[in-house]
PDB file of C-alpha atoms in Angstrom:
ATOM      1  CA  UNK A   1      41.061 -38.574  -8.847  1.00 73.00           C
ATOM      2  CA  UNK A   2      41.920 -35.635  -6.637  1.00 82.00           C
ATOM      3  CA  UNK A   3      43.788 -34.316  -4.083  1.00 85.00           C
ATOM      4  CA  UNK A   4      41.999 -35.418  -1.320  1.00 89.00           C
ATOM      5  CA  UNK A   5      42.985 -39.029  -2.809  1.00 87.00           C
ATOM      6  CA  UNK A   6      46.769 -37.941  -3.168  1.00 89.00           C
ATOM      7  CA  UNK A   7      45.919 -37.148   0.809  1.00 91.00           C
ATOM      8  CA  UNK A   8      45.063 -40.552   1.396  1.00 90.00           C
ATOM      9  CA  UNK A   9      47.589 -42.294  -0.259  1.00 89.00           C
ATOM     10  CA  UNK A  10      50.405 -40.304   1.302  1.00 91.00           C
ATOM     11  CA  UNK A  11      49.022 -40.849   4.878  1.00 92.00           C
ATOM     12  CA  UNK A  12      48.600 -44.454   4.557  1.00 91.00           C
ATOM     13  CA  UNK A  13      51.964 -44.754   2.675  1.00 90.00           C
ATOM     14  CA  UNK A  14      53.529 -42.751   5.394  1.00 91.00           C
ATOM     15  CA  UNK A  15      51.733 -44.913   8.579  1.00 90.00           C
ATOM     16  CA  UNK A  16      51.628 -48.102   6.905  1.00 90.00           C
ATOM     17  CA  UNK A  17      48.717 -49.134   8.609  1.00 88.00           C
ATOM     18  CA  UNK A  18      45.030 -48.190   7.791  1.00 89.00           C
ATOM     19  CA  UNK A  19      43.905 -47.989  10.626  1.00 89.00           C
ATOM     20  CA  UNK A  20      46.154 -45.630  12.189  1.00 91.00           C
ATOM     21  CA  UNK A  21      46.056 -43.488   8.820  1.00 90.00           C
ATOM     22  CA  UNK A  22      42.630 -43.241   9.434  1.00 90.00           C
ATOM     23  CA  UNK A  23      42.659 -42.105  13.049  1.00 92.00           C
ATOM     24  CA  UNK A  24      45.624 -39.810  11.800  1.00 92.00           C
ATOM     25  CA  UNK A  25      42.772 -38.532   9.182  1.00 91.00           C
ATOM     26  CA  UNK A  26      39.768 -38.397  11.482  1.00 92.00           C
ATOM     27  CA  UNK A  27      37.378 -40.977   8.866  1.00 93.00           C
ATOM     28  CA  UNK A  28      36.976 -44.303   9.084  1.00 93.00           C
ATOM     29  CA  UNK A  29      38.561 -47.450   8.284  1.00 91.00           C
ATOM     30  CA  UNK A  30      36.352 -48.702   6.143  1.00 91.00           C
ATOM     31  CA  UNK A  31      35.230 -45.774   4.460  1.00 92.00           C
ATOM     32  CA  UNK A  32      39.411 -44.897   3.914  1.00 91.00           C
ATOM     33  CA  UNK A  33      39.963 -48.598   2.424  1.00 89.00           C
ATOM     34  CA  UNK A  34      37.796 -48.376   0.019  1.00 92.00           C
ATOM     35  CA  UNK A  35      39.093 -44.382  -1.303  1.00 90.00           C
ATOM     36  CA  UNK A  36      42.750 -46.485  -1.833  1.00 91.00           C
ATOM     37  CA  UNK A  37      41.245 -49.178  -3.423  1.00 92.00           C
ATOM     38  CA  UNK A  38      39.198 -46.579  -5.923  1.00 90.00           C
ATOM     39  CA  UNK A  39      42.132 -44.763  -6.279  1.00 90.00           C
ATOM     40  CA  UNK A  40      43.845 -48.237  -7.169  1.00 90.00           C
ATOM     41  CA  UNK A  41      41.306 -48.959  -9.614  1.00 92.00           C
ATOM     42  CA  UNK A  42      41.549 -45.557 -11.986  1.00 92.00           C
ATOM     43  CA  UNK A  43      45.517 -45.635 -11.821  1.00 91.00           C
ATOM     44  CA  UNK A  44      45.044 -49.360 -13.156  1.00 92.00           C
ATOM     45  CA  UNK A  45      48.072 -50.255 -10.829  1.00 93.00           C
ATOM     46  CA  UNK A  46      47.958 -51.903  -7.119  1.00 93.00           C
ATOM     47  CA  UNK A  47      49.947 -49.650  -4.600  1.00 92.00           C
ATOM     48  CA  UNK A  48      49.674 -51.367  -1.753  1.00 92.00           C
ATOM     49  CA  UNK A  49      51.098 -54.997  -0.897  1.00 91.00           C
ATOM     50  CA  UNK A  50      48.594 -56.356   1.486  1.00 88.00           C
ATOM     51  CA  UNK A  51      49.060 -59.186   3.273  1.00 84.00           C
ATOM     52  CA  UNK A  52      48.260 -60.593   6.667  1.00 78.00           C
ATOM     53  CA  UNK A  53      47.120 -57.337   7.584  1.00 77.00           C
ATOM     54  CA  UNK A  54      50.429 -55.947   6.853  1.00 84.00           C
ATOM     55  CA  UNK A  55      50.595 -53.388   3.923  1.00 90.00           C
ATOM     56  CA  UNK A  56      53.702 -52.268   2.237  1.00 91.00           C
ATOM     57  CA  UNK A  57      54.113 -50.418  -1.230  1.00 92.00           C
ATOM     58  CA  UNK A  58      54.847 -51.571  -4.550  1.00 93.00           C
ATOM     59  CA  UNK A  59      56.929 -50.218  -6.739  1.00 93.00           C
ATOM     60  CA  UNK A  60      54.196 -48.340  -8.045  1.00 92.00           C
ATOM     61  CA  UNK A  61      53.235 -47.300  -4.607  1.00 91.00           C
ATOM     62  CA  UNK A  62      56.827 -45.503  -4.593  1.00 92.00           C
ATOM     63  CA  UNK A  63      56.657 -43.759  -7.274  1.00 93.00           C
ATOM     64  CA  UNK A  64      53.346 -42.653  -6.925  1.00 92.00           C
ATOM     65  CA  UNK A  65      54.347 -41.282  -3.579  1.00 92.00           C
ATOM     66  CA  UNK A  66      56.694 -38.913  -4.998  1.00 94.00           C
ATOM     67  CA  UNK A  67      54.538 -37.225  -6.885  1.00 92.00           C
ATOM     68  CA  UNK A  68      51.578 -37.355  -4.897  1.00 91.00           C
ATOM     69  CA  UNK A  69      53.436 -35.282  -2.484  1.00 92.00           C
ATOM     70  CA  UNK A  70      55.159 -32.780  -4.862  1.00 91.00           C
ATOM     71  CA  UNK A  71      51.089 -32.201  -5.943  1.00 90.00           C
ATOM     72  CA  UNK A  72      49.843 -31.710  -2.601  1.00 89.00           C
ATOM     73  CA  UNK A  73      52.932 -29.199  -1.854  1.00 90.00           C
ATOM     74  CA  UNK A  74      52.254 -27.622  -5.502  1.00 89.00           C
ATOM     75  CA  UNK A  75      48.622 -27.291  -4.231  1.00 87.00           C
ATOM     76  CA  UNK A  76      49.478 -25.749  -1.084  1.00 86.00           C
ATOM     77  CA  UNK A  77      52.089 -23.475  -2.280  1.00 84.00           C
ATOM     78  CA  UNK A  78      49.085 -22.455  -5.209  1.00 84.00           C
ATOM     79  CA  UNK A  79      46.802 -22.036  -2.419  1.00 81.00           C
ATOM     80  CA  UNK A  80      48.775 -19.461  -0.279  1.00 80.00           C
ATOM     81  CA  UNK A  81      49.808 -17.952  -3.472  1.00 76.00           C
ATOM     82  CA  UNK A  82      45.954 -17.483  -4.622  1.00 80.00           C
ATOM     83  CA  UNK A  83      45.429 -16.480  -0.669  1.00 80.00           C
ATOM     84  CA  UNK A  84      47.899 -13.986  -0.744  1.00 75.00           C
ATOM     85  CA  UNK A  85      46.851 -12.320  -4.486  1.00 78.00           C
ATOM     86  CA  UNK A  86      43.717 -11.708  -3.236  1.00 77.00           C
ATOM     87  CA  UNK A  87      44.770  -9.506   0.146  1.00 74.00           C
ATOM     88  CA  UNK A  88      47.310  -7.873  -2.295  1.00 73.00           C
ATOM     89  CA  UNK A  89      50.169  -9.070  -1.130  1.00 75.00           C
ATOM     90  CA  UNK A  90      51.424 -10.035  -4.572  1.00 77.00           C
ATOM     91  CA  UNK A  91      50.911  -8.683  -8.259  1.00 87.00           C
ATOM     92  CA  UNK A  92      51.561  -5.365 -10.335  1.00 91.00           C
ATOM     93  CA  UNK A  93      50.951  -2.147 -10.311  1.00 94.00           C
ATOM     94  CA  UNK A  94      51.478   0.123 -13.491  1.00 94.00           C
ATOM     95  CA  UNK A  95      51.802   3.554 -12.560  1.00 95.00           C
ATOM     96  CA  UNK A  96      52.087   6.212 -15.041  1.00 93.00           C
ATOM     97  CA  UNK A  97      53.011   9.999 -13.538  1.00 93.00           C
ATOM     98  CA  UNK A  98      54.475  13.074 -14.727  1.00 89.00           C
ATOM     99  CA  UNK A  99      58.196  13.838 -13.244  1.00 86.00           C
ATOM    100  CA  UNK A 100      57.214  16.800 -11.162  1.00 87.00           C
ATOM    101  CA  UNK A 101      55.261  13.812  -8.651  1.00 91.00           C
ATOM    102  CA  UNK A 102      58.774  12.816  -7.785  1.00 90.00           C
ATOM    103  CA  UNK A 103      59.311  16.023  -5.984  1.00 89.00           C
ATOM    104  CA  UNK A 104      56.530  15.507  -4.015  1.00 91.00           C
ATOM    105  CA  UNK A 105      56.519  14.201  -0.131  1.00 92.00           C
ATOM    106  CA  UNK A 106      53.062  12.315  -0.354  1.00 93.00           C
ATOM    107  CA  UNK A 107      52.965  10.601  -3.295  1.00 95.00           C
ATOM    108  CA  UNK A 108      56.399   9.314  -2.116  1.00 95.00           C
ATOM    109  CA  UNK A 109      55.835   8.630   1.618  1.00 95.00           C
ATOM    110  CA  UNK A 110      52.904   6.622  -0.194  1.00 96.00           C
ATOM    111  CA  UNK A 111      54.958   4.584  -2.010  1.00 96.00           C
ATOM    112  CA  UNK A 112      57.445   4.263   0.770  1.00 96.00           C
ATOM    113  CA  UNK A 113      54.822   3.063   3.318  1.00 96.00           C
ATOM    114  CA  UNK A 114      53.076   0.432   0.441  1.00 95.00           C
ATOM    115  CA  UNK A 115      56.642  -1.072  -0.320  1.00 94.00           C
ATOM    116  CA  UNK A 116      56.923  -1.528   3.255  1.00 95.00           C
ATOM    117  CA  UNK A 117      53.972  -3.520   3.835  1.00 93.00           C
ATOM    118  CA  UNK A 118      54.203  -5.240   0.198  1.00 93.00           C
ATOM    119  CA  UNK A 119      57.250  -5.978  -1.101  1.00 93.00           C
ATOM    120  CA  UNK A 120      56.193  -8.906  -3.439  1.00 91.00           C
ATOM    121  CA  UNK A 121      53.703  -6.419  -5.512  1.00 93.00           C
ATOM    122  CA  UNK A 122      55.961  -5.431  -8.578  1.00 93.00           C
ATOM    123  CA  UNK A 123      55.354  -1.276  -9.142  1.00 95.00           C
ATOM    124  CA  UNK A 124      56.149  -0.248 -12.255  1.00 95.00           C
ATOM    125  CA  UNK A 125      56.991   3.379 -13.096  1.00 95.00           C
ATOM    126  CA  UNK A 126      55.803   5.338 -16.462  1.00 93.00           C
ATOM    127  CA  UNK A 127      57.036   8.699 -16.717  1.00 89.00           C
ATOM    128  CA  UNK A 128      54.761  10.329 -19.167  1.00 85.00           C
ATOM    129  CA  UNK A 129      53.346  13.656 -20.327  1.00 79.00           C
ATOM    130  CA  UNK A 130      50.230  15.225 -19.311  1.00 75.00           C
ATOM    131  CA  UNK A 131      47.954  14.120 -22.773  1.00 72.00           C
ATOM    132  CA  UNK A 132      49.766  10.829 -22.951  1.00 81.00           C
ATOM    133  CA  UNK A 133      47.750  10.634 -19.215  1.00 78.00           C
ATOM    134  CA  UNK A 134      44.822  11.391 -21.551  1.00 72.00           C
ATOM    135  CA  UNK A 135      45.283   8.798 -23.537  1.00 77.00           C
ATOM    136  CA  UNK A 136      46.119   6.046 -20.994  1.00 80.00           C
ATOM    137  CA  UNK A 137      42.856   6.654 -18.686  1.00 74.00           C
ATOM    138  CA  UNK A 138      40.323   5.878 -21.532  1.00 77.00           C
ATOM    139  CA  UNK A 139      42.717   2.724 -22.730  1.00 82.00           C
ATOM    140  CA  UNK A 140      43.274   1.510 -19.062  1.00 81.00           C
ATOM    141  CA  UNK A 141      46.761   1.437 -19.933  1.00 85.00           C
ATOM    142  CA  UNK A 142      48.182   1.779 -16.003  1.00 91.00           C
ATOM    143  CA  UNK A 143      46.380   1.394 -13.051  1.00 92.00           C
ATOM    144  CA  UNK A 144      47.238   4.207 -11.795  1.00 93.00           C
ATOM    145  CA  UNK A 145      47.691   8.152 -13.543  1.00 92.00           C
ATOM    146  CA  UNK A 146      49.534  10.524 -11.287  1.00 93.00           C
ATOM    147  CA  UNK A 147      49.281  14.047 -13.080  1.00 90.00           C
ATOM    148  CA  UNK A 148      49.434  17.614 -12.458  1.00 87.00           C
ATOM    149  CA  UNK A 149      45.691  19.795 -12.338  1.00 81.00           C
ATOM    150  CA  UNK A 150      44.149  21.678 -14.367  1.00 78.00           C
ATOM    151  CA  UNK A 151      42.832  18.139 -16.318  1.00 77.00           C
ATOM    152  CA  UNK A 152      39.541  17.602 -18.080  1.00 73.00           C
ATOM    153  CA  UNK A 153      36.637  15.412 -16.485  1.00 75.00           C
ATOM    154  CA  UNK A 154      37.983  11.664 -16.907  1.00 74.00           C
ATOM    155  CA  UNK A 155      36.190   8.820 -18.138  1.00 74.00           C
ATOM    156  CA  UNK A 156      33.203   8.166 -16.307  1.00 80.00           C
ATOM    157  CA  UNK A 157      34.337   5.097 -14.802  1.00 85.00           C
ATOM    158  CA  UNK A 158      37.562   6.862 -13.305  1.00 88.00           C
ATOM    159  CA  UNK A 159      37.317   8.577  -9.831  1.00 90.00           C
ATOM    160  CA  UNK A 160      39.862  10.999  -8.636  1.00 91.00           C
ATOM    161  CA  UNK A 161      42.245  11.994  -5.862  1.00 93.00           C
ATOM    162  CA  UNK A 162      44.179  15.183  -4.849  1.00 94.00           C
ATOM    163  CA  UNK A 163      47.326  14.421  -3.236  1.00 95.00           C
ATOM    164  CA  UNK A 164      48.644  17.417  -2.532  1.00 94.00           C
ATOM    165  CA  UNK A 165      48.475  21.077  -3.308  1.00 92.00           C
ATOM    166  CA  UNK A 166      51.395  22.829  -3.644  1.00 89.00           C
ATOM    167  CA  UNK A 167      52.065  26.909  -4.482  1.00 91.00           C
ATOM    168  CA  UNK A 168      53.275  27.996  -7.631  1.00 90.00           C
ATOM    169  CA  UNK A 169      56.665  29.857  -7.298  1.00 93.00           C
ATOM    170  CA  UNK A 170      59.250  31.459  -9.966  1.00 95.00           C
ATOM    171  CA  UNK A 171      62.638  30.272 -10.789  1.00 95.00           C
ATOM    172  CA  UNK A 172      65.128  32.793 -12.363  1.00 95.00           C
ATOM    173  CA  UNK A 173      68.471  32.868 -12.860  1.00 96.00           C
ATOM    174  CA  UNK A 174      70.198  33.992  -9.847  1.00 95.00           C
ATOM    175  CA  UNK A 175      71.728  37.106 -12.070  1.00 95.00           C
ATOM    176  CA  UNK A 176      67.816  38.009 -13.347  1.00 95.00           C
ATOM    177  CA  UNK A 177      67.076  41.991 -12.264  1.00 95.00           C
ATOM    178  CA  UNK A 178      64.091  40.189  -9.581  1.00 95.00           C
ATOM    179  CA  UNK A 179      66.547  37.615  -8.185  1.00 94.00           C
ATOM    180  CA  UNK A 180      67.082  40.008  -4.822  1.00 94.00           C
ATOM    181  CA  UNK A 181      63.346  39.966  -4.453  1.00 93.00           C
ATOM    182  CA  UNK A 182      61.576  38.658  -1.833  1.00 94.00           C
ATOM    183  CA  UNK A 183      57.947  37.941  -4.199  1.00 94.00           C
ATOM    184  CA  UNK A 184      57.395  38.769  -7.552  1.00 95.00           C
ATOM    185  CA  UNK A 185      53.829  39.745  -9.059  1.00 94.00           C
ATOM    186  CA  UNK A 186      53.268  37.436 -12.296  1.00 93.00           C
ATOM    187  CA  UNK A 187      53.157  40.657 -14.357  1.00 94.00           C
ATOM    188  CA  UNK A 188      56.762  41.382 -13.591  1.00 94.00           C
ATOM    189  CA  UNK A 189      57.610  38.474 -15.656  1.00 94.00           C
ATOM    190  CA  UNK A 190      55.379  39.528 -18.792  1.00 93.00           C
ATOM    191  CA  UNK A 191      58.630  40.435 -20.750  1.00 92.00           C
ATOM    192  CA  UNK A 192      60.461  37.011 -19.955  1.00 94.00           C
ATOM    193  CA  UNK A 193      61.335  34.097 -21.857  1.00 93.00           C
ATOM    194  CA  UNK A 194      59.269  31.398 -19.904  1.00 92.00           C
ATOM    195  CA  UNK A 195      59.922  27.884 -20.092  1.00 92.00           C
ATOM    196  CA  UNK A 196      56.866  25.623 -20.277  1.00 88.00           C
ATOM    197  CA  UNK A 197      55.241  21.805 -20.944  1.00 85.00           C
ATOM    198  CA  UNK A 198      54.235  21.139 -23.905  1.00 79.00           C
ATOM    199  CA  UNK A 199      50.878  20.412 -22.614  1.00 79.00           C
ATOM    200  CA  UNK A 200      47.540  20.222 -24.333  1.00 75.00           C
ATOM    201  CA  UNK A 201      44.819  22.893 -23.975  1.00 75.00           C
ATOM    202  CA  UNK A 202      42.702  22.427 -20.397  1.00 77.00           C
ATOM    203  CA  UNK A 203      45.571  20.188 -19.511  1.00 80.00           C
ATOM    204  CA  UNK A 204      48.357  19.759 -16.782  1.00 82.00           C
ATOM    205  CA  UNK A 205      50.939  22.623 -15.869  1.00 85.00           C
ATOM    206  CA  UNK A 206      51.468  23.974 -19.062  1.00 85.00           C
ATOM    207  CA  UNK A 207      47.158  24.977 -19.285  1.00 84.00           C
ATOM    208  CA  UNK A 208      47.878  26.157 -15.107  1.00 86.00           C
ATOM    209  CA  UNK A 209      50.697  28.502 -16.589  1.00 87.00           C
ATOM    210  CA  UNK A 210      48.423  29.919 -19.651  1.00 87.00           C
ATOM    211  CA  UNK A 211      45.283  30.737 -17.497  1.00 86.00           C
ATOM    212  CA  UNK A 212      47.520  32.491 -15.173  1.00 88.00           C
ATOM    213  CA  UNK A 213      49.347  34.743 -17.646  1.00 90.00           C
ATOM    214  CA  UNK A 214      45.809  35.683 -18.957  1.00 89.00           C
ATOM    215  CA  UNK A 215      44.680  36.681 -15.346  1.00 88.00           C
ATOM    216  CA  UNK A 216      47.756  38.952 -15.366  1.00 90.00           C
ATOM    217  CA  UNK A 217      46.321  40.355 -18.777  1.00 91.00           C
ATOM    218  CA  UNK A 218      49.730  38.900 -20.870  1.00 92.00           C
ATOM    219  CA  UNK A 219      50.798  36.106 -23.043  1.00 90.00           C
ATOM    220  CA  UNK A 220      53.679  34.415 -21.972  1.00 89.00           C
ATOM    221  CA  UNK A 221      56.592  34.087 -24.655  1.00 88.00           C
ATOM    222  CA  UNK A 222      58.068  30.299 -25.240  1.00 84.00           C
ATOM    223  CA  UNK A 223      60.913  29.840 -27.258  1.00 75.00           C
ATOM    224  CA  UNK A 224      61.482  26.365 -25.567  1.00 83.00           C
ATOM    225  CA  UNK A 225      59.132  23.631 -24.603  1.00 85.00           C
ATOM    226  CA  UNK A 226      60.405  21.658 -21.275  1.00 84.00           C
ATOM    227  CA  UNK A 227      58.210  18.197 -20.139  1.00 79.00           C
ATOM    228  CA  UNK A 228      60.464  18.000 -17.299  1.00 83.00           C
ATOM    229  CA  UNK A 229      60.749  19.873 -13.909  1.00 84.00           C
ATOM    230  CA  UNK A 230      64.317  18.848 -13.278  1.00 85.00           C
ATOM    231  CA  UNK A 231      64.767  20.359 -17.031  1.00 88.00           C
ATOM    232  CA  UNK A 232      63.227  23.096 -16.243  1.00 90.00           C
ATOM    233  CA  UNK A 233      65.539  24.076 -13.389  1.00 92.00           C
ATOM    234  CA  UNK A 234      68.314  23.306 -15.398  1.00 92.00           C
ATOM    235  CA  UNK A 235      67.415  25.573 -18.053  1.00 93.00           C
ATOM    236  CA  UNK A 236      66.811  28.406 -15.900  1.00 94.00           C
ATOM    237  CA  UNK A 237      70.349  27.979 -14.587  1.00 94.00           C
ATOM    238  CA  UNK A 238      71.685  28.376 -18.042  1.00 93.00           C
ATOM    239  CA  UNK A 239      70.269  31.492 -18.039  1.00 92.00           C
ATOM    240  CA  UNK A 240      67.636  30.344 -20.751  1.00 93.00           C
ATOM    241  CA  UNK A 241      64.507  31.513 -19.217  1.00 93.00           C
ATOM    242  CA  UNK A 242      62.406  31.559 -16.387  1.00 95.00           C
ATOM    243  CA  UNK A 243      59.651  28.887 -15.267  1.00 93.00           C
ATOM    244  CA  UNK A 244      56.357  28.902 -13.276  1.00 93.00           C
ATOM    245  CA  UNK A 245      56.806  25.650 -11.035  1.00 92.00           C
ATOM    246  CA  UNK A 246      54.944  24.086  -8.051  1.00 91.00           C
ATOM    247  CA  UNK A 247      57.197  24.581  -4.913  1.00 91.00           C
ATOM    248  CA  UNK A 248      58.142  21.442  -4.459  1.00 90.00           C
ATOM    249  CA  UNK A 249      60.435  21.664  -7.442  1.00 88.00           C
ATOM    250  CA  UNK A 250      62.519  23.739  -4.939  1.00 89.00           C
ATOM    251  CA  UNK A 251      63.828  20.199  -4.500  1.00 88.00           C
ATOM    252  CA  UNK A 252      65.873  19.975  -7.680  1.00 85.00           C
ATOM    253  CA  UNK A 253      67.558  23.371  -6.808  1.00 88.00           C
ATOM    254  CA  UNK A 254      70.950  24.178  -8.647  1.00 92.00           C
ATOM    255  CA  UNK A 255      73.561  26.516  -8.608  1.00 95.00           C
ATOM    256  CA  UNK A 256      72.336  29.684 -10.189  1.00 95.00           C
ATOM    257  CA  UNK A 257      68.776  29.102  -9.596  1.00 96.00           C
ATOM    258  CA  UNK A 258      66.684  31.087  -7.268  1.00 96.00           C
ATOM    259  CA  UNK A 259      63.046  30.234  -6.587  1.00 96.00           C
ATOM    260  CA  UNK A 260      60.577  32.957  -5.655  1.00 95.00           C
ATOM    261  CA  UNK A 261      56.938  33.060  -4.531  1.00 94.00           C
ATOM    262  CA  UNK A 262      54.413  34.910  -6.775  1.00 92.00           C
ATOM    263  CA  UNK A 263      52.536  37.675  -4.593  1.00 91.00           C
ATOM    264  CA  UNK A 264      49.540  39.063  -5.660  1.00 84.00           C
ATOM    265  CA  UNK A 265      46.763  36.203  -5.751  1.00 78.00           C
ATOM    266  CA  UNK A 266      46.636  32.374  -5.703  1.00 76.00           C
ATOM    267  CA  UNK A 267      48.806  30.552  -7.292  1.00 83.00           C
ATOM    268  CA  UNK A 268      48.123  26.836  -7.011  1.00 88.00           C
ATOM    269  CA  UNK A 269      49.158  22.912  -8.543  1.00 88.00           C
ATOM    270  CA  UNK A 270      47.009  20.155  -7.480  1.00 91.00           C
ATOM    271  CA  UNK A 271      48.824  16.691  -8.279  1.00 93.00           C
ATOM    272  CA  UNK A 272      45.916  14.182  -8.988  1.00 93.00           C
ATOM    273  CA  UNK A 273      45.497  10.780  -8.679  1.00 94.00           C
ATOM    274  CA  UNK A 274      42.932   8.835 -10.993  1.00 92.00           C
ATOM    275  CA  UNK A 275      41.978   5.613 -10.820  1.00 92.00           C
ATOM    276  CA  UNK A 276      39.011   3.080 -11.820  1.00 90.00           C
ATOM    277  CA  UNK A 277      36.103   3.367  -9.782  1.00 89.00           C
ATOM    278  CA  UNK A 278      35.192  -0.273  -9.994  1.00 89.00           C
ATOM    279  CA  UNK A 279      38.813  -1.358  -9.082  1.00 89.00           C
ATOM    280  CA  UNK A 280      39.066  -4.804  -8.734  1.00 88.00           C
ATOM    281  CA  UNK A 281      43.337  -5.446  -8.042  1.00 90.00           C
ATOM    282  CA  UNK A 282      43.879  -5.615  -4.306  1.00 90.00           C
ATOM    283  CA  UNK A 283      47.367  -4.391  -4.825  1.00 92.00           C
ATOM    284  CA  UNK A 284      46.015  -1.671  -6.421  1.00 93.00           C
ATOM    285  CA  UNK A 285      43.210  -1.176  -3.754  1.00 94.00           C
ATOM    286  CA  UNK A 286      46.163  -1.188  -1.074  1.00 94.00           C
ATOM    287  CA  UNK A 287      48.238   1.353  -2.572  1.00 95.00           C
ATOM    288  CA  UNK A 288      44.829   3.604  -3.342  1.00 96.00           C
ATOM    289  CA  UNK A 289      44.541   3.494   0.702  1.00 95.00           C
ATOM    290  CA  UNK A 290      48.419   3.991   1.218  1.00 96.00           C
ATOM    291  CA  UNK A 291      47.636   7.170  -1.195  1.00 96.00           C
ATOM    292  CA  UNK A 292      44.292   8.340   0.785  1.00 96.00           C
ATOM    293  CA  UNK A 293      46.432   7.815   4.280  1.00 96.00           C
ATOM    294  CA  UNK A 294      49.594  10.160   3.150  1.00 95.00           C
ATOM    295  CA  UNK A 295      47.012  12.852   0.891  1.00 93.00           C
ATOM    296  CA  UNK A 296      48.718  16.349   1.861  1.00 85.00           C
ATOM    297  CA  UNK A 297      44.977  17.925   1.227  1.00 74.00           C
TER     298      UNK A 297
END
C-alpha cells in the first residue's frame, strides 16, 4: 500500500465512476480497476459496492476516505515542508557572538535582510566571550561564531569571514585632563586605569588592547575586567577608567562619556565570522551569503 493507492481510491470515491476516475487520472480503466481491487485485497475489506456498473462505497469505503485524504494532505504538507528545508526557508540557526557585534551596521543589516527573506528560520542568539568562541568552534556548538580579531587559526574545517573593520578609539570620562582633545596618542593613557575583557592570550579585544600597549612600550593597568562594551561605557562614565573600544561602540554613548580617536598609528578591530567549511544547513548557507552581501571590508 501507498500513496499512489490512497490517490486512487480518493479519485474514484470522489467520481464514482471508473472510468471517468481514470480519464481524471490519465491511466487506464483496466489497469485502475485492478489497483482498487489490490488495494481491496491487503485492507481485507471491500470499499466499493459494485453493481450494474454502478459503484458506491461501503461503510468501509467512508471511512477509509477520511483518512486516505488526511494522508495525502499530510504527504503534501511533508513534501513542501521537506521542499522548503532544503532552499532554507525553514530551520535554525545558532549564533554565538560577542556583544560589541551588536554595535555593528553589517552584521545587523545582515540579519535584517535574512529575516526579511526567511522568517520561518528560527535564529538563536548566544552572547558569549571571546574563549568560550574557542571552545564552541572545535565542539560545533553554533553554527555560526561572530567574534572580535586578533583570534588564533580555527579548526581546520572552519573558514572565516571579516565583516567589518572598525578603528579603535578612547573613551574617558568627559572630566579626564584629554577629554578637550581632539586625538590622543596611546602613550598618553600609560598612567590610566583601563578597563578591559577578560580575554585569553592571542584572543579577541582584550589580546588587540595588550599588543597595542606594548607597541606604545607600556603595560596597561586593570583593576577591573569588563566582557561587555555597553559595560564598558558605563564604567567609564562612572569615572572608573578608561577603555580602548572599536568605534562603533560610539553607539552606546552616555552622559559623561567622550570617545576619542587614537593618533599616532593604526589602530584596528576586525569582527570575524567563522563558520564550517563543509556547511551543509541551507539556512545557514543563506545567512553566510546575507553576511558576504552586507561585509563592510
Amino acid at each position: 500500500m501507498n500513496f499512489r493507492h490512497f490517490h486512487y481510491f480518493v479519485v474514484v470515491a470522489e467520481e464514482l465512476h471508473v472510468a471517468r476516475a481514470a480519464v481524471r487520472l490519465g491511466i487506464a480503466q483496466p489497469a485502475l480497476s485492478q489497483q482498487i481491487r489490490a488495494l481491496e485485497e491487503q485492507l481485507g475489506v471491500r470499499l466499493f459496492h459494485r453493481a450494474n456498473r454502478r459503484i458506491t462505497l461501503t461503510e468501509a469505503g467512508e471511512a477509509f476516505l477520511v483518512e486516505a485524504r488526511a494522508a495525502l494532505m499530510h504527504a503534501e504538507q511533508a513534501g513542501r515542508a521537506a521542499r522548503r528545508a532544503a532552499r532554507g526557508e525553514t530551520g535554525r540557526v545558532d549564533i554565538g557572538y560577542v556583544s560589541s557585534a551588536l554595535a555593528e551596521l553589517p552584521f545587523l543589516s545582515a540579519l535584517a535582510a535574512f529575516r526579511a527573506t526567511h522568517p520561518a528560520v528560527r535564529i538563536g542568539m548566544h552572547m558569549r566571550l571571546a574563549a568560550d568562541h574557542l571552545a564552541a568552534l572545535r565542539t560545533q556548538t553554533f553554527d555560526l561564531v561572530i567574534t572580535r580579531g586578533p583570534m588564533p587559526e580555527p579548526p581546520e574545517d572552519y573558514d572565516s569571514l571579516v565583516l567589518s573593520r572598525q578603528p579603535m578609539i578612547v573613551a574617558l570620562p568627559d572630566s579626564h585632563p584629554l577629554a578637550t582633545r581632539a586625538g590622543i596618542a596611546l602613550p598618553e593613557l600609560a598612567e590610566n586605569n583601563f578597563l578591559v575583557p577578560d580575554d585569553p592570550p592571542g584572543c579577541g579585544t582584550g589580546h588587540a588592547i595588550a599588543l597595542l600597549c606594548e607597541a606604545a612600550r607600556f603595560t596597561p593597568r586593570s583593576s577591573m575586567v569588563v566582557n561587555e562594551m555597553s559595560s564598558a561605557v558605563g564604567l567609564v562614565a562612572g569615572g572608573l577608567g578608561v577603555a580602548l573600544l572599536p568605534a562603533s561602540a560610539a553607539r552606546f554613548a552616555l552622559p559623561g562619556v567622550v570617545f576619542r580617536p587614537l593618533i599616532g598609528g593604526a589602530f584596528d578591530s576586525d569582527l570575524i565570522a567563522f563558520y564550517r567549511r563543509h556547511e551543509h544547513s541551507a539556512a545557514v548557507l543563506a545567512l553566510l551569503a546575507a553576511l558576504r552581501r552586507h561585509a563592510a571590508v
